[in-house]
Each structure stands twice: as structure tokens, then as C-alpha cells.
Coordinates of C-alpha atoms in Angstrom, one line a residue:
Chain A
M157 CA 206.2 -22.5 63.7
K158 CA 208.8 -22.9 60.9
R159 CA 212.2 -21.3 61.1
S160 CA 211.4 -19.0 58.2
E161 CA 208.4 -17.7 60.1
R162 CA 210.2 -17.4 63.3
L163 CA 212.9 -15.3 61.7
V164 CA 210.4 -12.7 60.4
A165 CA 208.8 -12.5 63.9
M166 CA 212.1 -12.3 65.7
T167 CA 213.6 -9.7 63.4
N168 CA 210.6 -7.5 63.8
Y169 CA 210.6 -8.0 67.6
L170 CA 214.3 -7.2 68.0
L171 CA 214.1 -4.1 65.8
E172 CA 211.1 -2.9 67.8
H173 CA 212.9 -3.4 71.2
P174 CA 216.5 -2.0 70.8
Q175 CA 218.8 -2.2 73.8
K176 CA 216.3 -4.3 75.7
L177 CA 217.4 -7.7 77.2
I178 CA 215.0 -10.4 75.9
S179 CA 215.2 -13.8 77.5
L180 CA 215.4 -16.9 75.2
P181 CA 212.5 -18.5 77.0
Y182 CA 210.4 -15.5 75.9
F183 CA 211.1 -16.3 72.2
A184 CA 210.8 -20.1 72.8
E185 CA 207.3 -19.7 74.3
T186 CA 205.8 -17.1 72.0
L187 CA 207.2 -18.7 68.9
N188 CA 206.7 -22.3 70.2
A189 CA 210.2 -23.6 69.5
A190 CA 213.0 -25.3 71.4
K191 CA 215.6 -23.0 72.9
S192 CA 218.3 -24.6 70.8
S193 CA 216.4 -23.6 67.6
I194 CA 216.0 -20.1 68.9
S195 CA 219.7 -19.9 69.5
E196 CA 220.4 -20.9 65.9
D197 CA 217.8 -18.4 64.7
L198 CA 219.5 -15.6 66.6
D199 CA 222.9 -16.5 65.0
I200 CA 221.3 -16.0 61.6
V201 CA 219.7 -12.7 62.7
N202 CA 223.0 -11.5 64.2
D203 CA 225.0 -12.3 61.0
M204 CA 222.5 -10.5 58.8
F205 CA 222.2 -7.4 61.1
Q206 CA 226.0 -7.1 60.9
R207 CA 226.1 -7.7 57.1
E208 CA 223.4 -5.1 56.6
G209 CA 225.3 -2.6 58.8
I210 CA 222.4 -2.0 61.2
G211 CA 224.0 -3.3 64.4
K212 CA 224.5 -6.6 66.2
L213 CA 223.0 -8.9 68.8
V214 CA 224.7 -9.3 72.1
T215 CA 224.1 -12.5 74.1
I216 CA 224.3 -12.5 77.9
A217 CA 224.6 -16.0 79.4
G218 CA 223.1 -17.3 82.6
A219 CA 219.7 -17.5 84.2
A220 CA 219.1 -13.7 84.0
G221 CA 220.6 -13.7 80.5
G222 CA 219.1 -13.3 77.0
V223 CA 219.8 -11.4 73.9
K224 CA 220.0 -7.7 73.2
Y225 CA 219.9 -5.8 69.9
I226 CA 222.4 -3.0 69.8
P227 CA 221.6 -0.8 66.8
Q228 CA 224.7 0.6 65.2
L229 CA 224.9 2.4 61.9
S230 CA 228.2 1.5 60.4
K231 CA 230.6 4.5 60.0
E232 CA 230.6 4.0 56.2
K233 CA 226.8 4.1 56.0
A234 CA 226.8 7.2 58.3
E235 CA 229.4 8.9 56.3
R236 CA 227.7 8.3 53.0
F237 CA 224.4 9.6 54.4
I238 CA 226.0 12.8 55.8
E239 CA 227.8 13.4 52.5
S240 CA 224.5 13.4 50.7
L241 CA 223.0 15.6 53.4
C242 CA 225.8 18.2 52.9
K243 CA 225.1 18.2 49.2
R244 CA 221.4 18.9 49.9
L245 CA 222.3 21.7 52.2
E246 CA 224.5 23.4 49.7
D247 CA 221.5 24.2 47.5
P248 CA 221.6 28.0 47.1
G249 CA 217.8 28.0 47.3
R250 CA 218.2 27.5 51.0
L251 CA 219.7 30.9 51.6
L252 CA 217.5 33.2 53.8
P253 CA 218.0 36.9 54.5
G254 CA 220.6 37.4 57.2
G255 CA 222.7 34.4 55.9
Y256 CA 220.5 31.8 57.6
L257 CA 219.8 28.4 56.0
Y258 CA 216.4 26.9 55.5
M259 CA 216.6 23.4 56.9
S260 CA 213.0 22.7 58.1
D261 CA 212.3 20.4 55.1
L262 CA 215.2 18.1 56.0
L263 CA 214.3 18.1 59.7
G264 CA 210.7 17.3 58.6
D265 CA 211.7 14.3 56.6
P266 CA 211.2 11.1 58.7
E267 CA 213.9 9.0 57.0
T268 CA 216.5 11.8 57.3
V269 CA 215.6 12.3 61.0
R270 CA 215.8 8.6 61.6
N271 CA 219.2 8.4 60.1
I272 CA 220.5 11.3 62.2
G273 CA 219.1 9.6 65.3
K274 CA 220.9 6.4 64.4
I275 CA 224.2 8.1 64.1
F276 CA 223.9 9.9 67.4
A277 CA 222.8 6.7 69.1
S278 CA 225.7 4.8 67.6
A279 CA 228.1 7.5 68.8
F280 CA 226.7 7.4 72.4
A281 CA 225.9 3.6 72.5
E282 CA 228.7 2.9 75.1
K283 CA 228.0 6.0 77.2
D284 CA 225.4 4.5 79.5
I285 CA 222.8 7.2 78.5
E286 CA 219.5 7.1 80.6
Y287 CA 217.9 10.2 79.1
V288 CA 218.1 12.3 75.9
I289 CA 217.8 16.0 76.6
T290 CA 217.0 18.7 74.1
V291 CA 215.6 22.2 74.0
A292 CA 212.4 23.2 72.3
T293 CA 211.8 23.2 69.4
K294 CA 214.0 22.4 66.5
G295 CA 216.0 19.7 68.3
I296 CA 213.0 17.7 69.3
P297 CA 212.7 15.4 66.2
I298 CA 216.4 14.4 66.2
A299 CA 216.3 13.9 70.0
Y300 CA 213.4 11.5 69.7
A301 CA 215.1 9.7 66.8
T302 CA 218.1 9.2 69.0
A303 CA 216.1 8.1 72.0
N304 CA 214.2 5.7 69.8
V305 CA 217.4 3.8 69.0
L306 CA 218.9 4.1 72.6
N307 CA 215.4 3.2 73.9
V308 CA 215.5 5.8 76.6
P309 CA 213.1 8.7 77.4
V310 CA 213.3 12.2 76.0
I311 CA 213.2 15.3 78.2
I312 CA 212.5 18.7 76.7
V313 CA 213.9 21.9 78.2
R314 CA 211.6 24.9 77.5
R315 CA 212.1 28.6 77.1
D316 CA 209.0 29.4 79.2
P317 CA 207.3 27.4 82.0
K318 CA 204.1 25.7 81.0
V319 CA 201.2 25.0 83.4
T320 CA 201.2 21.3 82.3
E321 CA 204.8 20.8 83.5
G322 CA 204.2 21.3 87.2
S323 CA 207.0 23.0 89.3
T324 CA 210.1 23.8 87.4
V325 CA 213.7 24.7 87.9
S326 CA 214.8 27.7 85.8
I327 CA 218.2 29.3 85.0
N328 CA 219.2 32.4 83.2
Y329 CA 222.1 32.2 80.8
V330 CA 223.9 34.4 78.3
S331 CA 223.4 33.4 74.7
G332 CA 226.8 32.9 73.1
S333 CA 226.2 34.7 69.8
S334 CA 223.7 37.5 70.6
R335 CA 224.9 38.1 74.2
K336 CA 221.3 38.4 75.4
I337 CA 220.2 37.0 78.7
Q338 CA 217.8 34.1 78.1
T339 CA 215.9 31.7 80.3
M340 CA 215.5 27.9 80.3
V341 CA 213.2 25.8 82.4
L342 CA 212.9 22.1 83.2
S343 CA 210.1 20.4 84.9
K344 CA 211.3 19.3 88.4
R345 CA 209.8 15.9 88.2
S346 CA 211.0 15.1 84.7
L347 CA 214.6 14.1 85.6
P348 CA 215.7 12.0 88.6
E349 CA 218.8 13.4 90.3
G350 CA 222.1 12.0 89.2
S351 CA 221.0 10.7 85.8
N352 CA 223.3 10.0 82.9
V353 CA 222.2 12.1 80.0
C354 CA 223.2 13.2 76.5
I355 CA 222.2 16.6 75.0
I356 CA 221.0 16.7 71.4
D357 CA 220.4 19.8 69.4
D358 CA 220.0 20.8 65.8
F359 CA 222.4 23.7 65.6
M360 CA 225.3 25.2 67.6
K361 CA 227.0 28.5 67.0
A362 CA 229.1 29.7 70.0
G363 CA 227.5 27.1 72.2
G364 CA 225.5 29.4 74.6
T365 CA 222.4 27.3 74.5
I366 CA 224.3 24.0 75.1
N367 CA 226.2 25.7 77.9
G368 CA 222.9 26.9 79.4
M369 CA 221.6 23.3 79.3
K370 CA 224.7 22.1 81.1
S371 CA 224.1 24.6 83.9
L372 CA 220.5 23.6 84.1
L373 CA 221.3 20.0 84.2
A374 CA 223.9 20.6 86.9
E375 CA 220.9 21.7 89.1
F376 CA 219.7 18.1 88.7
Q377 CA 223.2 16.6 89.4
A378 CA 223.0 15.1 86.0
N379 CA 226.1 13.7 84.3
V380 CA 226.3 14.9 80.7
N381 CA 227.9 11.9 79.0
G382 CA 227.6 13.2 75.5
I383 CA 226.7 16.2 73.4
G384 CA 225.6 15.9 69.8
V385 CA 224.7 18.7 67.4
L386 CA 223.5 18.2 63.9
A387 CA 225.1 21.3 62.5
E388 CA 227.8 23.6 63.8
A389 CA 228.6 27.0 62.4
E390 CA 232.2 27.7 61.5
D391 CA 232.7 31.1 63.0
E392 CA 236.2 32.3 63.7
E393 CA 235.3 35.6 65.2
E394 CA 233.8 34.0 68.2
E395 CA 235.2 31.6 70.7
R396 CA 233.4 28.4 71.2
I397 CA 232.4 28.0 74.9
V398 CA 231.5 24.3 74.4
T399 CA 234.2 21.9 73.2
D400 CA 233.3 18.4 74.2
Y401 CA 230.7 17.8 71.5
I402 CA 230.2 15.9 68.3
S403 CA 228.8 17.5 65.2
L404 CA 227.6 15.7 62.1
I405 CA 227.9 18.6 59.7
Q406 CA 229.7 21.9 59.7
I407 CA 228.5 25.0 57.8
Q408 CA 231.7 26.4 56.6
D409 CA 230.7 29.4 54.6
V410 CA 227.5 31.2 53.7
D411 CA 228.1 33.8 51.0
L412 CA 225.0 35.9 50.3
N413 CA 226.7 37.9 47.6
E414 CA 228.0 34.9 45.7
N415 CA 224.9 32.9 46.5
K416 CA 227.1 30.1 47.8
I417 CA 226.9 27.7 50.7
E418 CA 229.7 25.4 51.8
V419 CA 228.9 22.5 54.0
V420 CA 231.3 19.8 55.1
K421 CA 231.2 16.8 57.4
G422 CA 231.3 17.5 61.1
N423 CA 234.0 16.6 63.7
Y424 CA 232.4 13.1 64.3
F425 CA 234.0 12.1 61.0
K426 CA 237.4 13.6 61.5
G427 CA 240.5 12.2 63.0
Chain B
M61 CA 222.0 -16.1 50.0
K62 CA 219.8 -18.5 51.9
R63 CA 216.1 -18.0 52.4
S64 CA 216.6 -17.6 56.1
E65 CA 219.1 -14.8 55.6
R66 CA 217.0 -13.2 52.9
L67 CA 214.0 -13.1 55.3
V68 CA 215.9 -11.2 57.9
A69 CA 217.2 -8.7 55.3
M70 CA 213.8 -8.2 53.7
T71 CA 211.9 -7.9 57.0
N72 CA 214.4 -5.2 58.1
Y73 CA 214.2 -3.4 54.7
L74 CA 210.4 -3.4 54.6
L75 CA 210.0 -2.2 58.2
E76 CA 212.4 0.6 57.4
H77 CA 210.5 1.7 54.3
P78 CA 206.8 1.7 55.1
Q79 CA 204.4 2.8 52.4
K80 CA 207.1 2.7 49.7
L81 CA 206.8 0.6 46.6
I82 CA 209.8 -1.7 46.3
S83 CA 210.3 -3.5 43.0
L84 CA 210.9 -7.2 43.1
P85 CA 214.1 -6.9 40.9
Y86 CA 215.5 -4.6 43.7
F87 CA 215.3 -7.5 46.2
A88 CA 216.3 -10.0 43.6
E89 CA 219.5 -8.1 42.8
T90 CA 220.5 -7.0 46.3
L91 CA 219.8 -10.4 47.8
N92 CA 221.1 -12.3 44.8
A93 CA 218.0 -14.6 44.3
A94 CA 215.5 -15.5 41.6
K95 CA 212.4 -13.4 41.4
S96 CA 210.3 -16.5 42.1
S97 CA 212.2 -17.1 45.4
I98 CA 211.6 -13.5 46.3
S99 CA 207.9 -13.9 45.7
E100 CA 207.8 -16.9 48.0
D101 CA 209.8 -15.0 50.7
L102 CA 207.3 -12.1 50.5
D103 CA 204.4 -14.5 51.1
I104 CA 206.0 -15.7 54.3
V105 CA 206.7 -12.1 55.4
N106 CA 203.2 -11.1 54.6
D107 CA 201.7 -14.0 56.6
M108 CA 203.9 -13.2 59.6
F109 CA 203.2 -9.5 59.5
Q110 CA 199.5 -10.1 59.6
R111 CA 199.8 -12.8 62.3
E112 CA 201.9 -10.4 64.4
G113 CA 199.3 -7.7 63.9
I114 CA 201.8 -5.1 62.5
G115 CA 200.4 -4.7 59.0
K116 CA 200.5 -6.3 55.6
L117 CA 202.3 -6.4 52.3
V118 CA 200.4 -5.2 49.2
T119 CA 201.6 -6.5 45.9
I120 CA 201.2 -4.4 42.8
A121 CA 201.5 -6.3 39.5
G122 CA 203.1 -5.1 36.2
A123 CA 206.3 -3.6 35.1
A124 CA 206.0 -0.6 37.4
G125 CA 204.9 -2.9 40.2
G126 CA 206.4 -4.2 43.4
V127 CA 205.6 -4.7 47.0
K128 CA 204.6 -2.2 49.6
Y129 CA 204.5 -2.6 53.4
I130 CA 201.4 -1.0 54.9
P131 CA 201.8 -0.8 58.7
Q132 CA 198.6 -1.4 60.6
L133 CA 198.3 -1.8 64.3
S134 CA 195.4 -4.2 64.8
K135 CA 192.4 -2.6 66.6
E136 CA 192.8 -5.1 69.4
K137 CA 196.4 -4.3 70.0
A138 CA 195.6 -0.6 69.8
E139 CA 192.8 -0.9 72.3
R140 CA 194.9 -2.9 74.8
F141 CA 197.6 -0.2 74.5
I142 CA 195.2 2.6 75.1
E143 CA 193.6 0.9 78.0
S144 CA 196.9 0.6 79.7
L145 CA 197.6 4.3 78.9
C146 CA 194.4 5.3 80.5
K147 CA 195.4 3.5 83.7
R148 CA 198.7 5.2 83.8
L149 CA 197.0 8.6 83.4
E150 CA 194.6 7.9 86.3
D151 CA 197.5 8.0 88.7
P152 CA 196.6 10.9 91.2
G153 CA 200.3 11.8 91.3
R154 CA 199.7 13.4 87.9
L155 CA 197.4 16.1 89.2
L156 CA 198.8 19.6 88.9
P157 CA 197.5 22.9 90.4
G158 CA 194.6 24.1 88.2
G159 CA 193.4 20.6 87.4
Y160 CA 196.0 20.0 84.8
L161 CA 197.5 16.6 84.2
Y162 CA 201.2 15.9 84.0
M163 CA 201.8 13.9 80.8
S164 CA 205.3 14.8 79.8
D165 CA 206.8 11.5 81.0
L166 CA 204.4 9.5 78.7
L167 CA 205.1 11.8 75.8
G168 CA 208.8 11.4 76.5
D169 CA 208.7 7.6 76.3
P170 CA 209.7 6.5 72.9
E171 CA 207.7 3.2 72.9
T172 CA 204.5 5.0 74.0
V173 CA 205.0 7.6 71.4
R174 CA 205.7 5.0 68.7
N175 CA 202.5 3.2 69.5
I176 CA 200.4 6.4 69.4
G177 CA 201.9 7.1 66.0
K178 CA 201.1 3.7 64.8
I179 CA 197.4 4.1 65.8
F180 CA 197.0 7.4 64.1
A181 CA 198.8 6.1 61.0
S182 CA 196.5 3.1 60.9
A183 CA 193.5 5.4 61.3
F184 CA 194.6 7.6 58.4
A185 CA 196.2 4.9 56.2
E186 CA 193.6 5.1 53.5
K187 CA 193.3 8.9 53.5
D188 CA 196.0 9.6 51.0
I189 CA 198.0 11.8 53.5
E190 CA 201.0 13.7 52.0
Y191 CA 202.0 15.7 55.1
V192 CA 201.5 15.5 58.9
I193 CA 200.9 18.9 60.4
T194 CA 201.3 19.8 64.1
V195 CA 201.7 22.9 66.2
A196 CA 204.7 23.4 68.4
T197 CA 205.6 21.9 70.8
K198 CA 203.8 19.1 72.6
G199 CA 202.3 17.5 69.5
I200 CA 205.7 17.2 67.7
P201 CA 206.7 13.8 69.0
I202 CA 203.4 12.1 68.1
A203 CA 203.3 13.9 64.8
Y204 CA 206.8 12.4 63.9
A205 CA 205.8 9.0 65.1
T206 CA 202.7 9.1 62.8
A207 CA 204.8 10.5 59.9
N208 CA 207.3 7.7 60.4
V209 CA 204.7 5.1 59.8
L210 CA 203.0 7.0 57.0
N211 CA 206.4 7.8 55.5
V212 CA 205.5 11.4 54.8
P213 CA 207.1 14.7 56.0
V214 CA 206.1 16.6 59.1
I215 CA 205.4 20.3 59.0
I216 CA 205.4 22.3 62.2
V217 CA 203.2 25.4 62.7
R218 CA 204.7 27.8 65.1
R219 CA 203.5 30.5 67.5
D220 CA 206.1 33.0 66.5
P221 CA 208.0 33.4 63.2
K222 CA 211.6 32.2 63.3
V223 CA 214.3 33.7 61.2
T224 CA 215.3 30.2 60.0
E225 CA 211.9 29.6 58.4
G226 CA 212.0 32.3 55.7
S227 CA 208.8 34.1 54.8
T228 CA 205.7 32.9 56.6
V229 CA 201.9 33.1 56.4
S230 CA 200.3 34.0 59.7
I231 CA 196.8 34.0 61.0
N232 CA 195.1 35.2 64.2
Y233 CA 192.6 33.1 65.8
V234 CA 190.5 33.0 69.0
S235 CA 191.5 30.3 71.4
G236 CA 188.4 28.2 72.2
S237 CA 188.8 27.9 75.9
S238 CA 190.5 31.1 77.0
R239 CA 189.0 33.3 74.3
K240 CA 192.3 35.0 73.8
I241 CA 193.5 36.1 70.4
Q242 CA 196.5 34.1 69.4
T243 CA 198.8 33.9 66.4
M244 CA 200.1 31.0 64.3
V245 CA 202.6 31.0 61.5
L246 CA 203.7 28.6 58.9
S247 CA 206.7 28.9 56.6
K248 CA 205.5 29.7 53.1
R249 CA 207.8 27.2 51.4
S250 CA 207.1 24.4 53.8
L251 CA 203.8 23.2 52.2
P252 CA 203.0 23.0 48.5
E253 CA 199.5 24.4 47.6
G254 CA 196.7 21.9 47.5
S255 CA 198.4 19.1 49.6
N256 CA 196.5 16.4 51.4
V257 CA 197.3 16.7 55.1
C258 CA 196.4 15.4 58.5
I259 CA 196.6 17.4 61.7
I260 CA 198.0 15.7 64.8
D261 CA 198.0 17.3 68.3
D262 CA 198.4 16.1 71.8
F263 CA 195.4 17.7 73.4
M264 CA 192.1 19.3 72.5
K265 CA 189.7 21.2 74.7
A266 CA 187.2 23.3 72.8
G267 CA 189.2 22.9 69.6
G268 CA 190.4 26.5 69.0
T269 CA 193.9 25.5 68.2
I270 CA 192.8 22.9 65.7
N271 CA 190.4 25.3 64.2
G272 CA 193.2 27.9 63.9
M273 CA 195.3 25.3 62.1
K274 CA 192.5 24.6 59.7
S275 CA 192.2 28.3 58.9
L276 CA 195.9 28.5 58.4
L277 CA 196.0 25.4 56.2
A278 CA 193.1 26.9 54.1
E279 CA 195.6 29.7 53.1
F280 CA 197.7 26.9 51.5
Q281 CA 194.6 25.4 49.9
A282 CA 195.4 22.2 51.8
N283 CA 192.9 19.4 52.2
V284 CA 192.6 18.3 55.8
N285 CA 191.9 14.6 55.4
G286 CA 192.2 13.7 59.0
I287 CA 192.5 15.2 62.5
G288 CA 193.9 13.2 65.4
V289 CA 194.3 14.2 69.0
L290 CA 195.8 12.1 71.7
A291 CA 193.6 13.3 74.5
E292 CA 190.4 15.3 74.5
A293 CA 188.9 17.0 77.5
E294 CA 185.3 16.2 78.3
D295 CA 183.9 19.6 79.1
E296 CA 180.2 20.1 78.9
E297 CA 180.1 23.8 79.5
E298 CA 181.8 24.6 76.3
E299 CA 180.8 23.8 72.8
R300 CA 183.3 22.0 70.7
I301 CA 184.0 23.9 67.5
V302 CA 185.8 21.0 65.9
T303 CA 183.8 17.8 65.3
D304 CA 185.5 15.8 62.6
Y305 CA 188.4 14.4 64.6
I306 CA 189.5 11.2 66.3
S307 CA 190.7 11.0 69.8
L308 CA 192.5 8.1 71.5
I309 CA 191.7 9.0 75.1
Q310 CA 189.2 11.2 76.8
I311 CA 189.8 12.9 80.1
Q312 CA 186.4 12.5 81.7
D313 CA 186.8 14.0 85.1
V314 CA 189.6 15.7 87.1
D315 CA 188.6 16.1 90.7
L316 CA 191.2 18.1 92.7
N317 CA 189.3 17.7 96.0
E318 CA 188.8 14.0 95.8
N319 CA 192.3 13.6 94.2
K320 CA 190.8 11.5 91.4
I321 CA 191.2 11.4 87.6
E322 CA 189.0 9.5 85.3
V323 CA 190.3 8.7 81.8
V324 CA 188.5 6.6 79.2
K325 CA 189.1 5.5 75.6
G326 CA 188.6 8.2 73.0
N327 CA 186.0 8.3 70.2
Y328 CA 188.3 6.2 67.9
F329 CA 187.3 3.1 69.9
K330 CA 183.6 3.9 70.0
G331 CA 180.8 2.9 67.7

């Protein structure tokens, strides 16, 4: 196989298998080339991945070694994407009764969701994440998008037990904003004890849901190594009960009378 | 930029933008190369995509022309993947009380979910799909995986209206297997009238849920151009009320006494 052909095959394979160690002999055999040629190919791929701002290849030497693609959306690309997302959210047509914002179209757009996942995955790339946890239902797409890039499974916490989940662990918690008692359940067999996890959700107000998830995960002795929310509400009347999180956007002000929404970049882009 | 470098950049760009027409001048400008070189590059990429069984490039001539990547998982690759999925599902450890099967681990695995999405997207590639529709919550991951490949938005039908969805259209329907009256709602602004859609869900027994979705979509004058379910139950006592669907796997027999599960390939691979 020619170098040009190998490069197309390798680029595709690496993009499809993020975070996975691939041995050089694997490429040498499937692409029918010398290991030295494969090494040169990988240098080219690595250069281009970095130039395109989509990540890098990490080479691990030795008999058990190989190459691993670490996806990483550059901070500039991430920032540009989030700025455009803020603009789209400021459209007054999104205002719903009660001061809520319509966001389902954005969370339904695959490219938007993929980009959000890439940003979270880049933020948590060094955190040794083994599982991405979210709560049904709005956080599910961005949790999968994140897990796709981290190449780890997704686990979904539910509001009600389902017969298809087997035995479950459940907790009651107090919702931060409405002060209502709510329930969360997680299938017992879904998460091995002592796992390293990150929590992903679409929206955080006071943080009651995230806090509830932390309590539930404590039942599994899980280590919460990262918390990422797409949007956080800026709400000064309430005290936030979760503080160790990253947010991509912040909904600063929703004014139903003036028909105005103000959305800014979240804490991930600050400081 | 050298050909080898261009090929890495173009492969990445095309994989990231499936089903989207990209003009040759776009590549010529961003990669700083002559249009004739770009054409030759695209031939190499096209050959390799087909050889790898991941799809093809389609070139559209003329001033408004360009190139489009049509992802397509070859039927052999799809069949091999589904066969291994059937094996994983036949593990007796999946048996739950009531004869249900635990599948959340498989639906939580990003690579499995991506492959399922690729198969559905290949099946519906020629159906002119504008939206992928699913119902909360188990179908959401595979709906997104399908939409990612078709490069169209996902719309989620819910069991209860949510305040963040704005005004909704709701219908009542009779669940096929339990004969209970259930409700489904869809945000009014989520789906333009007269759209071409496909329905994706994780599981179908008698088909009541899918049928309910069809009724709900009729309120939006949508054309249901495809229905895909991951698993269907083989149940001879009941009559299926939906017939125009594809299934990837079929759960043939669940025997709690013998601790045995029989899972075979779905109708997509038959005939």
C-alpha cells in the first residue's frame, strides 16, 4: 500500500479509536508496510492533528507500546465555538413562559453536541475518567458526546427505577432551587465500586441535582474526578451548593419584560 | 502543503462532515493547493474509504458542486458486528426477574452505539431523512449515533411535557403489550410541518410505542420514511401492529427456568 493510502486508513482508524493504545505491528500488518514507514506516517498524522487543532498522538515505547490518539479541541477553537453558541442562545425567540430558555434545537444538533463533548473531554482528558455519568434525560446527548471522545462508557442515573435495569440503589435528595424532595436511582450492576467518574449535565441552577448525583455515586464509592455542565444560571439569591465544576456558558440575565437574554462564556474560559 | 499532509486534513474534515457538500475551492483554499491536486487527493480518499468499508465520496459537478462523504457500513461489517452483539446478549447473566434482559451496559458503550448508528444510517441513507425521532429515554443514544452519521438533528418525544420545551402537541395511545393508555408529547416548535423523518428506538414488542409516535408525527404532517429498532421481541401470542420497520436483532427466546437466552439477527439481515 502506498503512503498516501496508508495515511487515509490510519487517520480514519485513529479518529475512530480515541484514547486506545494501538500497537505499531497492528498497523504494519493491516496496512502491509514496514514498521519504520508506519512510524514516519504517524509523525505526519501527529503534525497534522496538532495543526488542525484536533489533538495529538502520543507514542509509548517498548514491547507493550504503541500509539494513542488523544483528542483535544484547542482552547481557541473551543472559545470560538462557545461564543457562537452564546449568540445563538441570546435570540429572544427562545424565551419561554416563566423565564425558561428553549434549547432543545441546539441539544438536538449533532455537530453542536459533538463540539460540546469535545470540550468536556479535553477538560477532563488528564483526570483518568473511567465512566461518564449523567441524569436522564437532557444531559444524555452531551454525556455520550463526551464519552465518545474519552472512549469510556456512559451510565445514566434515572428518576424512576425501570424493570430493565435490575436491582437499583436509590437516594432521596432536596432539589436546590425548588426545595422539593426528589429521588434518583442507579442500576446496581452498572457501575463497579471505586470507579473514577465525571458527571455531565446540561444545566445547573443551585446544584441540587449534581449534589444528589454525588451522594448517589458515594454509595458506589466512586471518585468524582470532574463535573461539567453546559449552562449554569447566574442566580444571586441562591447559594450554590456545588462549587467544583466547570461550565461552558452562563445565562446571566433573562428579562421577560424587555425580551432580552444575556449569555456569556462559562467559568471554563475564565481565569 | 504536501499531499501526505493534505490527505490527513481532508480525511479528518470529511469524516467530521458526513452528508455535507464541500466545494473543491474550500479545500483548495484552506489546504493551499491547486484544484487538480485536490481532485486527485479525493480519488485516493474515495478509494480508501471504499476499501475500508466506511462509505464513499460522491462528486457533484458544476459551479454549485463539490464532494460529499456518504458513510456506509458495508453489510458484511454490519453483519459481523451484529453477530457479536447477539453473542454478548445471550449471556445468561443478563436475565432479570420477569424475563427482561439487562442491556444498559451495551447501550452505554460508545463504540457499540456508534456502530448501531452507522447501520441505521446506512439503511436509511437513500431515504432523504431530515430528522431522527426517538422517544425518551433508552432510544436516545442510538438516535444520536444515527443522526451523527446522517448529519441531521434529533428530536426527542417525551412522556411528560417539560417547561423547557414550550408549547407541545400531545396524544394518548394504547400501549401494544400492556394495553394501558399512555401519553406522548412533542414540542411544537421542534419539528417543521411536512418533514421527512425516521423513527429510531431501542426495543419493540407489539409496536404500540412506535405506533403512538406515528400518530404524534401525523399531527406534524411528517413523512415517516424509515423505522429502525435495535431489538424486537419474538412474541407469537401478540400481533404486531407495526410492520414496516427494520430490526437489527431479534430476541427469540428467554427461558428463565433453563437460564437461557436466544438472540438472532434481525429482519435487516434477512431476505
